[in-house]
PDB file of C-alpha atoms in Angstrom:
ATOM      1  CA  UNK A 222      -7.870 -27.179   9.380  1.00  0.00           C
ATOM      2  CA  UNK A 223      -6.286 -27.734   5.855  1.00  0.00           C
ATOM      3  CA  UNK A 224      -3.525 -25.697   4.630  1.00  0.00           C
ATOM      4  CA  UNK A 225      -6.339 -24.194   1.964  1.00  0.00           C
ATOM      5  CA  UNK A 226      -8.362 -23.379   4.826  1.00  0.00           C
ATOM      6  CA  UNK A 227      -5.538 -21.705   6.707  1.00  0.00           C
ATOM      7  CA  UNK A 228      -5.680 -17.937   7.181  1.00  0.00           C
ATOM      8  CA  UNK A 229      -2.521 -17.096   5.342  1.00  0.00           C
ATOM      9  CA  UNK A 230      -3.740 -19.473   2.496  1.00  0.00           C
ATOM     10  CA  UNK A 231      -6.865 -17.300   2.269  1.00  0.00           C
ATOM     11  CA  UNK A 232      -5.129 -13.795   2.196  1.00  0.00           C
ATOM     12  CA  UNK A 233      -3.167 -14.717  -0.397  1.00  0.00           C
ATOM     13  CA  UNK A 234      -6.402 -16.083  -2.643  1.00  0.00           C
ATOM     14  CA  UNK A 235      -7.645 -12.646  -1.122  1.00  0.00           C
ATOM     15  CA  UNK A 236      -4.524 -10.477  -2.763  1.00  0.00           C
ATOM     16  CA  UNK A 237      -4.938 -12.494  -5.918  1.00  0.00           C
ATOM     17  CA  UNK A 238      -8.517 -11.371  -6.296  1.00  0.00           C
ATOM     18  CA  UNK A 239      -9.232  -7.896  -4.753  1.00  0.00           C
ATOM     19  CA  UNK A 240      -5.487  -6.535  -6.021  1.00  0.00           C
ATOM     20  CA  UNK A 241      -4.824  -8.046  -9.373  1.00  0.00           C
ATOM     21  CA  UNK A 242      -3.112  -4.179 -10.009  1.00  0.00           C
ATOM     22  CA  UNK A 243       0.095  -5.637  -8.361  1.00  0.00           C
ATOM     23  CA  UNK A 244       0.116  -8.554 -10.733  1.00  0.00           C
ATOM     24  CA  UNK A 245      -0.839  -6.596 -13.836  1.00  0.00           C
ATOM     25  CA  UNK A 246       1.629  -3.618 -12.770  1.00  0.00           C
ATOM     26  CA  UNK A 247       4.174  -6.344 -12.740  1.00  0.00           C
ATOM     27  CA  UNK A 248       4.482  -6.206  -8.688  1.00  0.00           C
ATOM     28  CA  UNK A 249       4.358  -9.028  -6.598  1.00  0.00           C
ATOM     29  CA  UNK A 250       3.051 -10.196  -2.893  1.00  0.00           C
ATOM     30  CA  UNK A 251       3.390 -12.272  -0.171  1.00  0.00           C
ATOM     31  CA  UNK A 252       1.881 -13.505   2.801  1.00  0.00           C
ATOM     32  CA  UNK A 253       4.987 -13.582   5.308  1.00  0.00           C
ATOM     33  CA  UNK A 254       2.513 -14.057   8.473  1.00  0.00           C
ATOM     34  CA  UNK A 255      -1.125 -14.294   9.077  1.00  0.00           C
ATOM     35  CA  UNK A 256      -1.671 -15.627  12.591  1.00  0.00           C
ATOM     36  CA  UNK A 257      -5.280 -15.962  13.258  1.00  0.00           C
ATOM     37  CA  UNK A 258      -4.825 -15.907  17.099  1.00  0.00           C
ATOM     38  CA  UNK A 259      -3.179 -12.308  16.977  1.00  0.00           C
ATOM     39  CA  UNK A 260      -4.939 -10.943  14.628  1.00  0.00           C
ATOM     40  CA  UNK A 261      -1.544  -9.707  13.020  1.00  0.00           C
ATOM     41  CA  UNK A 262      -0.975  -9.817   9.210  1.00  0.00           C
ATOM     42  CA  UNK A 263       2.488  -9.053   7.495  1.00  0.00           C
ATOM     43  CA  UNK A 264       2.036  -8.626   3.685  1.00  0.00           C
ATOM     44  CA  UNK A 265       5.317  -8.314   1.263  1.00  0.00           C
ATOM     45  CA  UNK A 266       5.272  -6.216  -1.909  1.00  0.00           C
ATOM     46  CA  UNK A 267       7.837  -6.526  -4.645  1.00  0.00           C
ATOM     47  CA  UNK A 268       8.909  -6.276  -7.935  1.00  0.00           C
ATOM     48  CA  UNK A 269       7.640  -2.932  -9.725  1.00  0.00           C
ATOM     49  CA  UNK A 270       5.916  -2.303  -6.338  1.00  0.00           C
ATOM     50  CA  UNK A 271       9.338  -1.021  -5.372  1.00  0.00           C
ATOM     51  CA  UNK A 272       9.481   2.872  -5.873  1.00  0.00           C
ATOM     52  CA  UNK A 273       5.645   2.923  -7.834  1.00  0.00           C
ATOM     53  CA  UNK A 274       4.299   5.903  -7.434  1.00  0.00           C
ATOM     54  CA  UNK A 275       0.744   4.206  -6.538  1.00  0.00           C
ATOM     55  CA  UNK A 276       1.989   1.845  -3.661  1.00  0.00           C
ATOM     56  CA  UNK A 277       1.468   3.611  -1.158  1.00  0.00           C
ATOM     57  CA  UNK A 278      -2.320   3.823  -2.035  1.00  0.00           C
ATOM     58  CA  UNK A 279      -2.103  -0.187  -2.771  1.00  0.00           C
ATOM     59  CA  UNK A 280      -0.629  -0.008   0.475  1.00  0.00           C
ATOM     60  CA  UNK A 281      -3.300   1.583   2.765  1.00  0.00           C
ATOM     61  CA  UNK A 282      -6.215   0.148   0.432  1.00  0.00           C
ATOM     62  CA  UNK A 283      -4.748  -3.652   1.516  1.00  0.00           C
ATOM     63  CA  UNK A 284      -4.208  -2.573   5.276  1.00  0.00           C
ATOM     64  CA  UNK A 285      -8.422  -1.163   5.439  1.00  0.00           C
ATOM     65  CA  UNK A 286      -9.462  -3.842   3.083  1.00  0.00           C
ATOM     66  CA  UNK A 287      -7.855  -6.744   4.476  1.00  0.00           C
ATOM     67  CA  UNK A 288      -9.194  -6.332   8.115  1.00  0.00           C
ATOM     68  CA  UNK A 289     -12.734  -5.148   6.800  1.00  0.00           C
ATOM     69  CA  UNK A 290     -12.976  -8.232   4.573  1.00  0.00           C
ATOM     70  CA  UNK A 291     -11.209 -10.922   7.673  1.00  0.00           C
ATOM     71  CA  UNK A 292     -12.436 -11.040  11.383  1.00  0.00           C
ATOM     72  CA  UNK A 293     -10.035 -12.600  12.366  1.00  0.00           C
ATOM     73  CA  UNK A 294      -7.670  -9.413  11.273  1.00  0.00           C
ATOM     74  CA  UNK A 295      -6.973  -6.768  13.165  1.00  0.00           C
ATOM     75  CA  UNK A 296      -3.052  -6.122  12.639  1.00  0.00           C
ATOM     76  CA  UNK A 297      -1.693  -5.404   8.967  1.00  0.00           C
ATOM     77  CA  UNK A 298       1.527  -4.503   8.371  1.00  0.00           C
ATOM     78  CA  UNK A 299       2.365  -4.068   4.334  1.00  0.00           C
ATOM     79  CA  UNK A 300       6.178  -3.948   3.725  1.00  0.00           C
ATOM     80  CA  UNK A 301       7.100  -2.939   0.385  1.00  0.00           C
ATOM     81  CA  UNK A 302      10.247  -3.787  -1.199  1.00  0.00           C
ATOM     82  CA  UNK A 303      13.302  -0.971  -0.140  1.00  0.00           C
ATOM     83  CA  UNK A 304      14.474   1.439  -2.721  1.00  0.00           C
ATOM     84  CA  UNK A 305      15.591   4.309  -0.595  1.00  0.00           C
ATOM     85  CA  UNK A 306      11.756   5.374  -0.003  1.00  0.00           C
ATOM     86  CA  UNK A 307      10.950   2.335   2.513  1.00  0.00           C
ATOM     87  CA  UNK A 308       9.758   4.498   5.397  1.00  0.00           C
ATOM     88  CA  UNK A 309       7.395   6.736   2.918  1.00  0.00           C
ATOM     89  CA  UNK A 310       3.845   6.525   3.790  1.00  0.00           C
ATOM     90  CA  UNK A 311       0.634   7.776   2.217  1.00  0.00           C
ATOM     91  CA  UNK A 312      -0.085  10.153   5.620  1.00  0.00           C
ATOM     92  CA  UNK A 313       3.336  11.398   5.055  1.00  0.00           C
ATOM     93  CA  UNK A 314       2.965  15.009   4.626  1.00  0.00           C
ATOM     94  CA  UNK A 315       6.451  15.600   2.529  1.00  0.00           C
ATOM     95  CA  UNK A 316       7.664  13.450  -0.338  1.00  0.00           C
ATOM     96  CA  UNK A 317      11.054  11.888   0.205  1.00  0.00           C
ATOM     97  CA  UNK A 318      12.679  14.765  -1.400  1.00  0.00           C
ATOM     98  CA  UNK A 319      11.141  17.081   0.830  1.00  0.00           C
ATOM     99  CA  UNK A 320       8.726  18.952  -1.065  1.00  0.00           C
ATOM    100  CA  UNK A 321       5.357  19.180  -0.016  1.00  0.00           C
ATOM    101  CA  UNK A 322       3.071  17.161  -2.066  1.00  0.00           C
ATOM    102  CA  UNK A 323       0.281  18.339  -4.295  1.00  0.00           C
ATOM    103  CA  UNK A 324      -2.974  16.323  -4.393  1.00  0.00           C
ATOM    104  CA  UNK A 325      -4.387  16.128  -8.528  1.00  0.00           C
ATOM    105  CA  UNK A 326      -4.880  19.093 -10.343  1.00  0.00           C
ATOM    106  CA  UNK A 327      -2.589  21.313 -11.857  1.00  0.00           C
ATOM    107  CA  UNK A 328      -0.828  24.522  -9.823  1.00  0.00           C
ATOM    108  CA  UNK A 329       1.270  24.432  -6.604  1.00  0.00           C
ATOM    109  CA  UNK A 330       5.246  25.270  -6.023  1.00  0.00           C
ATOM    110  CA  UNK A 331       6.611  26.494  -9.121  1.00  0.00           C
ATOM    111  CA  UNK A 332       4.365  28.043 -11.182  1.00  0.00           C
ATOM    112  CA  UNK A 333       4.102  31.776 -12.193  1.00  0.00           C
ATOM    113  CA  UNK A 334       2.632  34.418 -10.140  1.00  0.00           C
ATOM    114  CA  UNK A 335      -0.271  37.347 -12.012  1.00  0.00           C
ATOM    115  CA  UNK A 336       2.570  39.792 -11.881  1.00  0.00           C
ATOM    116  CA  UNK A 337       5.488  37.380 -13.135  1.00  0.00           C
ATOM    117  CA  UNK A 338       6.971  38.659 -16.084  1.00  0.00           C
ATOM    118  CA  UNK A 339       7.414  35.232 -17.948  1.00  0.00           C
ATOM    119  CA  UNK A 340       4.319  34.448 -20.180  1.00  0.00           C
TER     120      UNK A 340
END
């Protein structure tokens, strides 16, 4: 087997082409492991990646993609660069601040009530 051929060789050729957000958000990636006898994949984020507001999405979407798209792949692990947020993941029901989040749309904590008197 070539080192083109290799599995780590082919994720990476893989990020390129199925996340070019990371490159065009001015993010970066690595392939730190890709063992094709373990199945296990370890992918590195960095650069804007580190506090983006969208990463964790990248995140999961790389982790479901990545062992839909390889066999071989059945262990990803996507560390993203640590700002303080490291641990923060997209089933995470709190932000890192510790308020709940709020999925699109407008409303949730903070706004007026029918029978405020502001407005």
């Amino acid at each position: 087997m070539t080192d083109d051929d290799s599995l780590k060789a082919r994720v990476e050729r893989w990020l390129t082409g199925q996340m070019p957000i990371i490159s065009m958000h001015g993010g970066t990636s690595a392939v730190q492991k890709a063992d094709p006898e373990s199945g296990e994949v370890v992918v590195e984020l960095g650069g804007a990646c580190s506090g983006c507001a969208i990463s964790p999405r990248t995140t999961q979407n790389i982790k479901i993609d990545l062992a839909k798209d390889f066999d071989e792949v059945d262990d990803v692990t996507v560390r993203v660069a640590d700002d303080g947020m490291g641990e923060w993941d997209i089933d995470q029901p709190e932000s890192v601040m510790g308020i709940d989040r709020n999925e699109g749309g407008r409303g949730g904590r903070g706004e007026g009530s029918p029978n405020s008197d502001h407005f």
